[in-house]
Short mmCIF file of C-alpha atoms and ligand atoms in Angstrom, two decimals:
data_model
loop_
_atom_site.label_atom_id
_atom_site.label_comp_id
_atom_site.label_asym_id
_atom_site.label_seq_id
_atom_site.Cartn_x
_atom_site.Cartn_y
_atom_site.Cartn_z
CA MET L 50 -15.76 12.41 0.45
CA ASN L 51 -12.04 13.17 0.77
CA GLU L 52 -10.66 16.67 0.33
CA TRP L 53 -7.30 16.97 -1.41
CA ASN L 54 -5.67 20.01 0.18
CA ASN L 55 -2.07 21.17 0.21
CA LEU L 56 -0.15 20.45 3.42
CA ASP L 57 0.32 24.12 4.29
CA LYS L 58 -3.45 24.68 4.30
CA LEU L 59 -3.96 22.21 7.16
CA SER L 60 -4.35 23.80 10.61
CA SER L 61 -2.81 20.78 12.37
CA TYR L 62 0.32 21.28 10.24
CA GLN L 63 0.45 24.97 11.16
CA ASP L 64 0.12 23.99 14.85
CA LEU L 65 3.07 21.61 14.52
CA GLN L 66 5.19 24.43 13.11
CA LYS L 67 4.52 26.43 16.27
CA ALA L 68 5.02 23.55 18.75
CA GLY L 69 8.20 23.04 20.80
CA ARG L 70 11.08 20.87 19.61
CA VAL L 71 12.50 17.73 21.20
CA ASP L 72 16.19 17.64 22.11
CA LEU L 73 17.38 14.05 21.81
CA THR L 74 20.56 14.74 23.81
CA LYS L 75 18.25 15.31 26.78
CA VAL L 76 15.35 12.89 26.30
CA MET L 77 17.47 9.92 25.20
CA ALA L 78 19.81 10.14 28.20
CA GLY L 79 19.28 8.24 31.48
CA GLN L 80 16.03 6.60 32.55
CA GLU L 81 13.90 8.76 30.27
CA GLY L 82 15.81 7.37 27.29
CA SER L 83 15.29 3.74 28.28
CA ASP L 84 11.59 4.42 28.98
CA ARG L 85 11.24 5.90 25.49
CA VAL L 86 12.75 2.77 23.91
CA GLY L 87 10.03 0.65 25.52
CA LYS L 88 7.25 3.14 24.88
CA TYR L 89 7.76 4.53 21.40
CA GLN L 90 7.22 1.52 19.21
CA ALA L 91 4.46 0.32 16.90
CA PRO L 92 3.74 -3.26 15.82
CA MET L 93 4.35 -4.27 12.22
CA ALA L 94 3.45 -7.40 10.28
CA ALA L 95 5.48 -10.64 10.42
CA GLY L 96 6.72 -9.88 13.93
CA LEU L 97 8.59 -6.70 12.95
CA ARG L 98 8.52 -3.61 15.17
CA PHE L 99 8.92 0.06 14.32
CA ASN L 100 10.82 1.78 17.13
CA TYR L 101 10.93 5.57 16.99
CA ALA L 102 12.32 6.32 20.46
CA ALA L 103 15.26 8.18 18.91
CA LYS L 104 13.11 10.39 16.67
CA GLN L 105 12.54 14.02 17.69
CA VAL L 106 9.01 13.39 18.93
CA ASP L 107 7.26 13.36 22.29
CA ASP L 108 3.65 12.79 23.36
CA ASP L 109 2.60 16.32 22.31
CA ILE L 110 4.17 16.10 18.88
CA LEU L 111 2.70 12.63 18.37
CA LYS L 112 -0.72 14.01 19.26
CA GLY L 113 -0.17 16.75 16.70
CA LEU L 114 0.82 14.17 14.08
CA CYS L 115 -2.32 12.12 14.82
CA LYS L 116 -4.40 15.27 14.25
CA LEU L 117 -2.56 15.82 11.00
CA ALA L 118 -3.34 12.24 9.90
CA GLU L 119 -7.00 12.85 10.61
CA GLU L 120 -7.18 16.26 8.96
CA ALA L 121 -5.32 14.96 5.88
CA GLN L 122 -7.75 11.99 5.82
CA LEU L 123 -4.92 9.53 5.36
CA ALA L 124 -6.91 6.41 6.24
CA SER L 125 -9.89 7.23 4.05
CA LYS L 126 -7.64 8.25 1.15
CA PHE L 127 -5.98 4.82 1.35
CA GLU L 128 -9.46 3.28 1.44
CA GLU L 129 -10.40 5.27 -1.65
CA LEU L 130 -7.23 4.02 -3.36
CA TYR L 131 -7.70 0.32 -2.66
CA ASN L 132 -11.36 0.51 -3.62
CA GLY L 133 -10.35 1.55 -7.13
CA ALA L 134 -10.50 5.37 -7.33
CA VAL L 135 -8.48 7.18 -10.01
CA ILE L 136 -5.71 8.19 -7.57
CA ASN L 137 -3.09 8.52 -10.33
CA THR L 138 -4.52 11.82 -11.56
CA GLY L 139 -1.66 12.51 -14.00
CA GLU L 140 -2.25 9.37 -16.06
CA LYS L 141 -5.91 8.99 -15.02
CA ARG L 142 -5.32 5.49 -13.68
CA LEU L 143 -6.32 3.36 -10.74
CA VAL L 144 -3.58 2.27 -8.33
CA LEU L 145 -3.95 -1.43 -7.64
CA HIS L 146 -0.66 -2.97 -6.51
CA HIS L 147 -2.22 -3.93 -3.15
CA LEU L 148 -4.50 -6.34 -4.99
CA THR L 149 -1.51 -8.44 -6.06
CA ARG L 150 -1.12 -9.68 -2.49
CA GLY L 151 -4.52 -9.56 -0.85
CA GLN L 152 -7.94 -8.02 -0.89
CA LEU L 153 -8.61 -4.87 1.05
CA GLY L 154 -12.05 -3.41 0.46
CA GLY L 155 -14.44 -4.49 -2.26
CA THR L 156 -13.95 -6.07 -5.66
CA VAL L 157 -12.30 -3.74 -8.16
CA ASN L 158 -13.39 -4.07 -11.76
CA ALA L 159 -11.53 -2.31 -14.54
CA ASP L 160 -11.27 -2.97 -18.29
CA GLY L 161 -14.15 -5.43 -17.86
CA LYS L 162 -12.16 -7.59 -15.43
CA ASP L 163 -12.10 -8.39 -11.74
CA LYS L 164 -8.57 -7.13 -11.16
CA ARG L 165 -7.76 -9.22 -8.10
CA ALA L 166 -8.80 -12.35 -10.05
CA PHE L 167 -6.61 -11.23 -12.96
CA TYR L 168 -3.49 -10.76 -10.80
CA THR L 169 -4.10 -14.07 -9.00
CA GLU L 170 -4.54 -15.88 -12.32
CA GLN L 171 -1.16 -14.55 -13.50
CA GLN L 172 0.47 -15.69 -10.26
CA GLU L 173 -1.02 -19.17 -10.69
CA LYS L 174 0.24 -19.34 -14.27
CA ILE L 175 3.72 -18.33 -13.14
CA ALA L 176 3.63 -20.93 -10.34
CA ALA L 177 2.62 -23.67 -12.81
CA PHE L 178 5.37 -22.61 -15.24
CA ALA L 179 8.01 -22.50 -12.48
CA LYS L 180 6.99 -25.97 -11.25
CA LYS L 181 7.39 -27.36 -14.78
CA VAL L 182 10.85 -25.82 -15.05
CA HIS L 183 11.85 -27.20 -11.64
CA ASN L 184 10.53 -30.72 -12.20
CA GLY L 185 11.97 -30.95 -15.71
CA GLU L 186 8.75 -30.85 -17.75
CA ILE L 187 10.23 -27.79 -19.46
CA LEU L 188 13.80 -28.49 -20.56
CA ASN L 189 16.34 -26.95 -22.93
CA GLU L 190 16.91 -28.18 -26.51
CA LYS L 191 19.33 -30.84 -25.28
CA GLY L 192 16.81 -32.15 -22.76
CA GLU L 193 18.70 -30.66 -19.80
CA LYS L 194 17.25 -28.79 -16.82
CA PHE L 195 17.48 -25.03 -16.63
CA THR L 196 19.72 -23.91 -13.76
CA THR L 197 19.78 -20.13 -14.11
CA VAL L 198 17.32 -17.30 -14.62
CA VAL L 199 18.33 -13.86 -15.92
CA GLN L 200 15.94 -10.93 -15.64
CA ILE L 201 16.26 -8.21 -18.28
CA GLY L 202 14.55 -4.97 -17.22
CA ILE L 203 15.26 -1.55 -15.75
CA GLY L 204 13.88 0.76 -13.04
CA GLY L 205 10.90 -0.90 -11.38
CA SER L 206 11.35 -3.88 -13.65
CA ASP L 207 14.76 -4.46 -12.06
CA LEU L 208 15.41 -2.76 -8.73
CA GLY L 209 12.62 -4.27 -6.61
CA PRO L 210 12.92 -7.85 -7.90
CA ARG L 211 16.73 -7.70 -7.69
CA ALA L 212 16.62 -6.34 -4.12
CA MET L 213 14.07 -9.02 -3.12
CA TYR L 214 16.12 -11.82 -4.72
CA LEU L 215 19.29 -10.75 -2.92
CA ALA L 216 17.33 -10.39 0.31
CA LEU L 217 16.23 -14.03 0.23
CA GLU L 218 19.16 -15.76 -1.47
CA ASN L 219 20.95 -16.74 1.77
CA TRP L 220 17.71 -17.63 3.53
CA ALA L 221 16.72 -19.88 0.60
CA ARG L 222 20.10 -21.62 0.59
CA LYS L 223 19.77 -22.36 4.29
CA ASN L 224 16.21 -23.64 3.75
CA ASN L 225 17.00 -25.67 0.62
CA THR L 226 14.73 -23.61 -1.60
CA CYS L 227 17.39 -22.03 -3.79
CA LEU L 228 16.20 -23.78 -6.95
CA MET L 229 17.79 -21.59 -9.64
CA GLU L 230 20.43 -18.88 -9.50
CA ALA L 231 19.18 -15.47 -10.63
CA LYS L 232 21.09 -12.67 -12.33
CA PHE L 233 19.97 -9.32 -13.64
CA ILE L 234 20.76 -7.19 -16.69
CA SER L 235 19.50 -3.62 -16.53
CA ASN L 236 21.95 -1.00 -17.78
CA VAL L 237 22.17 -0.27 -21.51
CA ASP L 238 25.93 -0.19 -20.97
CA PRO L 239 27.01 -3.24 -23.03
CA ASP L 240 29.40 -4.21 -20.23
CA ASP L 241 26.43 -5.09 -18.01
CA ALA L 242 24.98 -7.73 -20.36
CA ALA L 243 28.45 -8.93 -21.41
CA ASN L 244 29.45 -9.45 -17.79
CA VAL L 245 26.30 -11.40 -16.89
CA LEU L 246 26.50 -13.52 -20.05
CA ALA L 247 30.17 -14.31 -19.35
CA GLY L 248 29.22 -15.77 -15.97
CA ILE L 249 26.43 -18.15 -17.08
CA ASP L 250 25.81 -21.10 -19.36
CA PRO L 251 23.18 -19.64 -21.77
CA SER L 252 22.06 -23.12 -22.81
CA ARG L 253 20.85 -23.76 -19.22
CA THR L 254 19.34 -20.28 -18.75
CA ILE L 255 15.83 -18.84 -18.92
CA PHE L 256 15.78 -15.09 -19.69
CA ILE L 257 12.82 -13.05 -18.43
CA LEU L 258 12.20 -9.93 -20.45
CA VAL L 259 10.36 -7.55 -18.12
CA SER L 260 8.86 -4.33 -19.45
CA LYS L 261 5.39 -3.10 -18.62
CA SER L 262 5.38 -0.69 -21.53
CA GLY L 263 7.31 -2.98 -23.88
CA THR L 264 9.01 0.14 -25.26
CA THR L 265 11.89 0.85 -22.87
CA LEU L 266 15.01 1.45 -24.94
CA GLU L 267 17.48 -0.10 -22.49
CA THR L 268 15.44 -3.27 -22.06
CA LEU L 269 14.76 -3.81 -25.76
CA THR L 270 18.43 -3.20 -26.54
CA ASN L 271 19.48 -5.75 -23.92
CA GLU L 272 16.95 -8.23 -25.28
CA SER L 273 18.62 -7.95 -28.71
CA PHE L 274 22.03 -8.29 -27.06
CA VAL L 275 20.96 -11.52 -25.35
CA LYS L 276 19.20 -12.90 -28.46
CA ASP L 277 22.38 -12.27 -30.42
CA ALA L 278 24.42 -14.15 -27.83
CA LEU L 279 21.95 -17.06 -27.87
CA LYS L 280 22.07 -17.20 -31.67
CA ASN L 281 25.87 -17.14 -31.64
CA ALA L 282 25.78 -20.07 -29.22
CA GLY L 283 23.56 -21.97 -31.68
CA LEU L 284 20.49 -21.68 -29.42
CA ASP L 285 16.87 -20.89 -30.29
CA ALA L 286 16.01 -17.71 -28.33
CA SER L 287 12.29 -18.50 -28.29
CA LYS L 288 13.04 -21.63 -26.21
CA HIS L 289 14.93 -19.57 -23.61
CA MET L 290 12.91 -16.41 -23.19
CA ILE L 291 9.75 -15.54 -21.35
CA ALA L 292 8.11 -12.11 -21.14
CA VAL L 293 6.41 -10.15 -18.37
CA THR L 294 4.54 -7.17 -19.77
CA SER L 295 1.11 -5.55 -19.99
CA GLU L 296 -1.51 -6.99 -22.31
CA THR L 297 -1.52 -3.76 -24.30
CA SER L 298 2.25 -3.60 -24.87
CA PRO L 299 3.93 -4.33 -28.22
CA LEU L 300 5.50 -7.43 -26.62
CA ALA L 301 2.15 -9.00 -25.70
CA GLY L 302 1.24 -10.73 -28.94
CA ASN L 303 4.81 -11.76 -29.78
CA SER L 304 5.25 -15.50 -30.32
CA ASP L 305 9.03 -15.30 -29.75
CA TYR L 306 8.60 -16.26 -26.10
CA LEU L 307 8.29 -19.59 -24.37
CA ALA L 308 5.60 -18.02 -22.16
CA ALA L 309 4.20 -14.58 -21.34
CA PHE L 310 2.80 -13.30 -18.04
CA PHE L 311 0.96 -10.05 -17.51
CA MET L 312 0.47 -7.06 -15.26
CA ASP L 313 -1.20 -3.80 -16.22
CA ASP L 314 -1.07 -0.02 -16.15
CA TYR L 315 -2.64 0.09 -12.69
CA ILE L 316 0.60 -1.16 -11.15
CA GLY L 317 3.48 1.33 -11.31
CA GLY L 318 6.92 -0.13 -12.05
CA ARG L 319 8.28 0.79 -8.62
CA TYR L 320 5.25 -0.85 -6.95
CA SER L 321 5.44 -4.03 -9.04
CA SER L 322 7.62 -6.39 -6.95
CA THR L 323 4.54 -8.30 -5.76
CA SER L 324 3.08 -8.58 -9.30
CA SER L 325 4.27 -10.84 -12.14
CA VAL L 326 7.32 -8.55 -12.38
CA GLY L 327 8.73 -9.93 -9.12
CA GLY L 328 6.69 -13.12 -9.24
CA ALA L 329 8.38 -14.69 -12.26
CA VAL L 330 12.00 -14.37 -11.13
CA LEU L 331 11.32 -15.08 -7.45
CA SER L 332 9.12 -18.11 -8.19
CA LEU L 333 11.71 -19.54 -10.57
CA ALA L 334 14.59 -18.85 -8.17
CA PHE L 335 13.02 -19.94 -4.88
CA GLY L 336 9.76 -21.70 -5.79
CA PRO L 337 6.19 -20.35 -5.82
CA GLU L 338 5.68 -21.29 -2.16
CA VAL L 339 8.38 -18.85 -1.07
CA PHE L 340 6.90 -16.13 -3.27
CA ALA L 341 3.48 -16.83 -1.68
CA ARG L 342 5.01 -16.37 1.79
CA PHE L 343 6.49 -13.04 0.68
CA LEU L 344 3.04 -11.95 -0.53
CA LYS L 345 1.50 -13.06 2.76
CA GLY L 346 3.83 -10.76 4.71
CA ALA L 347 2.98 -7.85 2.40
CA ALA L 348 -0.78 -8.52 2.70
CA GLU L 349 -0.56 -8.61 6.50
CA ALA L 350 1.29 -5.27 6.47
CA ASP L 351 -1.29 -3.74 4.10
CA LYS L 352 -4.03 -4.65 6.57
CA LEU L 353 -2.18 -2.86 9.37
CA SER L 354 -1.67 0.14 7.07
CA ALA L 355 -5.45 0.36 6.57
CA GLY L 356 -5.92 1.07 10.30
CA THR L 357 -7.13 4.51 11.33
CA ASP L 358 -4.99 4.97 14.46
CA PRO L 359 -1.51 6.20 13.46
CA MET L 360 -0.07 4.94 16.74
CA GLN L 361 -0.93 1.39 15.67
CA ASN L 362 -0.21 1.93 11.98
CA ALA L 363 3.57 1.89 11.56
CA ALA L 364 3.59 2.91 7.88
CA MET L 365 1.36 5.91 8.58
CA LEU L 366 3.33 6.93 11.66
CA ASP L 367 6.65 6.59 9.82
CA ALA L 368 5.19 8.77 7.03
CA LEU L 369 4.00 11.42 9.48
CA ILE L 370 7.34 11.57 11.30
CA GLY L 371 9.10 11.81 7.91
CA VAL L 372 6.95 14.78 6.86
CA TYR L 373 7.52 16.39 10.26
CA GLU L 374 11.27 16.05 9.72
CA ARG L 375 11.11 17.36 6.16
CA ASN L 376 8.66 20.23 6.55
CA VAL L 377 8.82 21.30 10.19
CA LEU L 378 12.44 20.51 11.06
CA GLY L 379 13.67 21.21 7.51
CA TYR L 380 15.87 18.14 6.96
CA PRO L 381 16.77 17.53 3.30
CA ALA L 382 17.46 13.79 3.09
CA THR L 383 16.82 10.41 4.68
CA ALA L 384 19.34 7.57 4.92
CA VAL L 385 18.11 3.97 4.93
CA LEU L 386 20.64 1.82 6.75
CA PRO L 387 19.92 -1.92 6.91
CA TYR L 388 22.17 -3.81 9.30
CA SER L 389 21.69 -6.84 7.07
CA GLN L 390 23.87 -7.67 4.09
CA ALA L 391 20.86 -9.38 2.48
CA LEU L 392 19.28 -5.93 2.13
CA SER L 393 22.27 -4.56 0.22
CA ARG L 394 20.12 -3.36 -2.73
CA PHE L 395 17.06 -2.43 -0.65
CA PRO L 396 18.12 1.24 -0.35
CA ALA L 397 18.54 1.38 -4.15
CA HIS L 398 14.98 0.08 -4.56
CA LEU L 399 13.71 2.61 -2.00
CA GLN L 400 15.46 5.38 -3.92
CA GLN L 401 13.25 4.72 -6.91
CA LEU L 402 10.16 3.99 -4.82
CA ASP L 403 10.43 7.21 -2.83
CA MET L 404 12.15 9.67 -5.16
CA GLU L 405 10.23 8.71 -8.32
CA SER L 406 6.97 8.83 -6.36
CA ASN L 407 7.38 12.01 -4.33
CA GLY L 408 10.10 13.95 -6.12
CA LYS L 409 7.49 16.44 -7.38
CA SER L 410 6.91 20.18 -7.15
CA VAL L 411 3.29 20.32 -8.33
CA ASN L 412 0.27 18.90 -6.52
CA ARG L 413 -2.30 16.40 -7.81
CA ARG L 414 -4.00 19.19 -9.73
CA GLY L 415 -0.75 20.33 -11.35
CA GLU L 416 -0.44 23.46 -9.19
CA PRO L 417 2.98 24.38 -7.70
CA VAL L 418 3.40 23.59 -4.00
CA ASP L 419 5.10 26.02 -1.58
CA TYR L 420 6.83 23.46 0.63
CA PRO L 421 9.53 20.82 0.31
CA THR L 422 8.33 17.37 -0.80
CA GLY L 423 10.22 14.06 -1.08
CA PRO L 424 13.67 13.97 0.55
CA ILE L 425 16.85 12.62 -1.03
CA ILE L 426 17.06 8.92 -0.19
CA PHE L 427 20.31 7.02 0.04
CA GLY L 428 21.83 4.20 2.03
CA GLU L 429 24.16 1.26 2.36
CA PRO L 430 24.18 -1.74 4.65
CA GLY L 431 25.77 -1.29 8.06
CA THR L 432 28.47 -1.69 9.12
CA ASN L 433 29.93 -0.86 5.67
CA GLY L 434 28.30 2.59 5.70
CA GLN L 435 29.94 3.35 9.05
CA HIS L 436 33.33 3.18 7.36
CA SER L 437 32.14 5.39 4.52
CA PHE L 438 29.66 8.28 4.83
CA TYR L 439 28.76 8.18 8.57
CA GLN L 440 31.38 10.90 9.21
CA LEU L 441 29.04 13.41 7.54
CA LEU L 442 26.02 11.94 9.32
CA HIS L 443 27.70 12.40 12.73
CA GLN L 444 29.51 15.70 12.27
CA GLY L 445 28.39 17.24 8.97
CA THR L 446 26.51 20.54 8.74
CA ASP L 447 23.24 18.90 7.60
CA ILE L 448 21.14 16.75 9.88
CA ILE L 449 20.06 13.62 8.00
CA PRO L 450 17.29 11.54 9.60
CA LEU L 451 18.13 7.85 9.63
CA GLN L 452 16.08 4.70 9.19
CA PHE L 453 17.89 1.66 10.58
CA ILE L 454 16.72 -1.89 9.92
CA GLY L 455 18.11 -4.75 12.01
CA PHE L 456 17.50 -8.42 12.78
CA VAL L 457 18.29 -10.38 15.91
CA ASN L 458 19.40 -13.46 13.95
CA SER L 459 21.31 -13.97 10.72
CA GLN L 460 19.80 -15.85 7.80
CA ALA L 461 22.53 -18.41 7.26
CA GLU L 462 23.07 -19.02 10.98
CA THR L 463 26.75 -19.65 10.35
CA ASP L 464 28.81 -17.60 12.77
CA VAL L 465 32.03 -17.39 14.67
CA THR L 466 32.85 -16.21 18.18
CA ILE L 467 35.83 -13.88 18.35
CA GLN L 468 36.77 -11.86 21.45
CA GLY L 469 33.68 -13.07 23.27
CA SER L 470 31.02 -12.19 20.72
CA THR L 471 29.59 -13.52 17.46
CA SER L 472 29.61 -11.56 14.19
CA GLN L 473 25.83 -11.17 14.53
CA GLN L 474 26.24 -9.73 18.03
CA LYS L 475 28.87 -7.33 16.73
CA LEU L 476 26.49 -6.25 13.96
CA CYS L 477 23.64 -5.63 16.41
CA ALA L 478 25.95 -3.92 18.92
CA ASN L 479 26.95 -1.49 16.20
CA VAL L 480 23.41 -0.49 15.31
CA ALA L 481 22.48 0.07 18.99
CA ALA L 482 25.65 2.12 19.46
CA GLN L 483 24.97 4.21 16.35
CA ILE L 484 21.43 5.09 17.44
CA MET L 485 22.74 6.43 20.74
CA ALA L 486 25.78 8.15 19.25
CA PHE L 487 23.54 10.01 16.81
CA ALA L 488 20.96 10.89 19.46
CA CYS L 489 23.15 11.93 22.39
CA GLY L 490 26.48 12.81 20.79
CA LYS L 491 29.52 13.42 22.99
CA GLN L 492 30.90 16.65 24.32
CA ASP L 493 34.60 17.21 23.87
CA GLU L 494 36.72 20.29 24.41
CA ASN L 495 38.45 19.47 21.16
CA ARG L 496 35.85 20.74 18.64
CA ASN L 497 37.12 18.23 16.11
CA LYS L 498 36.14 15.39 18.41
CA ASN L 499 32.83 16.92 19.52
CA PHE L 500 29.57 15.23 18.53
CA ALA L 501 26.60 17.59 18.77
CA GLY L 502 24.05 14.74 18.74
CA ASN L 503 20.31 15.42 18.37
CA ARG L 504 20.41 13.46 15.08
CA PRO L 505 17.20 11.45 14.80
CA SER L 506 16.82 7.81 13.84
CA SER L 507 14.24 5.04 13.91
CA ILE L 508 14.77 1.31 13.68
CA ILE L 509 12.69 -1.52 12.29
CA ILE L 510 13.61 -4.63 14.27
CA GLY L 511 12.82 -8.24 13.35
CA ASP L 512 13.82 -11.66 14.52
CA LYS L 513 15.09 -12.83 11.12
CA LEU L 514 14.73 -11.73 7.51
CA THR L 515 12.26 -14.36 6.25
CA PRO L 516 10.04 -14.11 3.12
CA GLU L 517 7.16 -12.86 5.31
CA ALA L 518 9.35 -10.24 7.00
CA LEU L 519 10.61 -9.06 3.62
CA GLY L 520 7.05 -8.73 2.28
CA ALA L 521 6.09 -6.76 5.39
CA LEU L 522 9.11 -4.49 5.01
CA LEU L 523 8.36 -3.82 1.35
CA SER L 524 4.70 -3.03 2.01
CA HIS L 525 5.67 -0.78 4.93
CA TYR L 526 7.76 1.43 2.67
CA GLU L 527 5.30 1.38 -0.24
CA ASN L 528 2.53 2.50 2.11
CA LYS L 529 4.75 5.03 3.87
CA VAL L 530 5.57 6.67 0.52
CA MET L 531 1.86 6.64 -0.41
CA PHE L 532 0.85 8.32 2.89
CA GLN L 533 3.55 10.94 2.43
CA GLY L 534 2.23 11.63 -1.08
CA PHE L 535 -1.23 12.15 0.45
CA LEU L 536 0.24 14.57 3.03
CA TRP L 537 2.06 16.57 0.38
CA ASN L 538 -1.02 16.36 -1.87
CA LEU L 539 1.06 14.84 -4.67
CA ASN L 540 0.26 12.24 -7.28
CA SER L 541 2.82 9.63 -6.20
CA PHE L 542 2.05 7.31 -9.10
CA ASP L 543 3.33 8.96 -12.26
CA GLN L 544 6.92 9.92 -13.24
CA GLU L 545 6.87 12.63 -15.90
CA GLY L 546 10.30 13.77 -14.68
CA VAL L 547 11.98 10.83 -16.41
CA GLN L 548 10.64 11.68 -19.88
CA LEU L 549 12.65 14.72 -21.03
CA GLY L 550 16.02 12.96 -20.91
CA LYS L 551 14.61 10.00 -22.87
CA VAL L 552 13.32 12.32 -25.62
CA LEU L 553 16.64 14.15 -25.90
CA ALA L 554 18.61 10.86 -26.01
CA LYS L 555 16.46 9.74 -28.95
CA ARG L 556 17.24 13.02 -30.72
CA VAL L 557 20.96 12.50 -30.14
CA LEU L 558 20.79 8.99 -31.58
CA ALA L 559 18.88 10.29 -34.61
CA HIS L 560 21.49 13.05 -35.06
CA GLU L 561 18.77 15.69 -34.79
CA THR L 562 20.67 18.00 -32.46
CA ASP L 563 22.11 21.49 -32.48
CA GLY L 564 23.79 23.87 -30.03
CA ALA L 565 25.22 22.49 -26.81
CA LEU L 566 23.47 19.12 -27.21
CA LYS L 567 25.27 18.63 -30.52
CA ALA L 568 28.54 19.77 -28.92
CA PHE L 569 28.15 17.18 -26.14
CA SER L 570 27.21 14.51 -28.71
CA ASP L 571 30.40 15.33 -30.62
CA LEU L 572 32.48 15.15 -27.44
CA LEU L 573 31.07 11.67 -26.82
CA LYS L 574 31.61 10.69 -30.48
CA ILE L 575 27.99 9.63 -31.07
O1 F6P M 649 8.72 -1.66 -17.29
P1 F6P M 649 9.07 -0.60 -18.27
O2 F6P M 649 7.88 -0.11 -19.02
O3 F6P M 649 10.16 -1.06 -19.20
O4 F6P M 649 9.58 0.66 -17.47
C1 F6P M 649 10.75 0.61 -16.70
C2 F6P M 649 10.90 1.78 -15.78
O5 F6P M 649 11.00 2.99 -16.48
C3 F6P M 649 10.36 4.05 -15.78
O6 F6P M 649 9.26 4.44 -16.50
C4 F6P M 649 11.27 5.22 -15.56
O7 F6P M 649 11.99 5.56 -16.68
C5 F6P M 649 9.99 3.45 -14.45
O8 F6P M 649 8.95 4.07 -13.82
C6 F6P M 649 9.78 2.02 -14.78
O9 F6P M 649 9.90 1.27 -13.63
#
């Protein structure tokens, strides 16, 4: 039986507070530094590796973190989760996104259904639908093939699928599996929908309305926007729209859609990329086989995350080091820096995944916690970020732990050699250089040119960003966030913090305001 205790009650955590600190300017220099690079790495799925040589850890701290993992019962809490316990205590729900891509543990029944069978059935339905669209069994009113797919959704119904699509677009082109172009409408700003609609031929487009709740204001507004545009183009919206929602949502019984696919309340929006939410757009864009390969990578990573030894469980180890940085070293933020243009929206997805999950100040029982929880997450692809906010990362007054991601090979494999090196080599040279610059710094008599160093980073390294590698990467972060939630004793699966603003916006629109809210509404001419 697991015990759900606050982090500061754990003796292994108290021991870590008292332990010595690692100075990266010393341990990353010379032979010791190169030994650390070989030694401090953990295997990940799909051939990825988690290298934490440039984190502020040594053998003693790692031992302390392993004790913390054991005392916090991380492995058995994950086991409890995937076997169908009510881990989402706020909403009294099971947490089942792992079942969308594999089967850890026993069969989970809920609402009178075998949940794994339910998610698989939805994936098979999506695959059959996508095949019909691709082979021309499903055509538009004029008998033409659909060429484009537009996803309408927001938050978890947008960020993950969009990031995954962008991550595989180049790879799919190179591998001749780019079957339809995908675009996304999320913001209620009318310029978002207008811009997407201006760049497509609506008569050749399938729109996927994605909303688990079926009540999200932005998404329903954008649906009306698109339906209006279809009507104005003389098109029948019901022949162009499909829905992804839960069976209990107001959208479920609606006959206005060409097809409907389902997920349920046991899969949080930000954890839904491997469910029908990501499945529909990715299967239409790249084919169901590519989506299956993505799921395979995620399932393989989940299996590794179920391991009990943190030194062989990269997601757990990454989580432990992150909590050490947040709670022992006191760092406020984490930057995610993929040296891969394909991962341009991956940090945005991780922002929701991490900050909506662990941006909490009460524990699973609703009691205030006395320690910092989720850090601020931000990031941009390298090398673009280097020419933007790295100044603060190198010389600012806050130390921001960094998470680099890099691949040995590009996806498109089109390159050029200039001044003796390819673009890919330049990209990789930059990430290696950054790790060392952050760790060791550079002394200079001119204080303005001095780099203090001792700024920690890790790197996930892969050969190439394939569908399997992407699935593994996604699962790694989902499981890392989950383990951190366990360590902080949070419920990482609800998001009450997004409600208040929604309620007030409704009041503004209904003109039921007074005081400063009314004054702001007047300023904005609502
Ligand atoms: O899929 P839905 O129900 O439209 O919700 C969209 C998003 O809104 C949120 O509830 C936050 O406002 C997210 O958690 C979710 O991903």
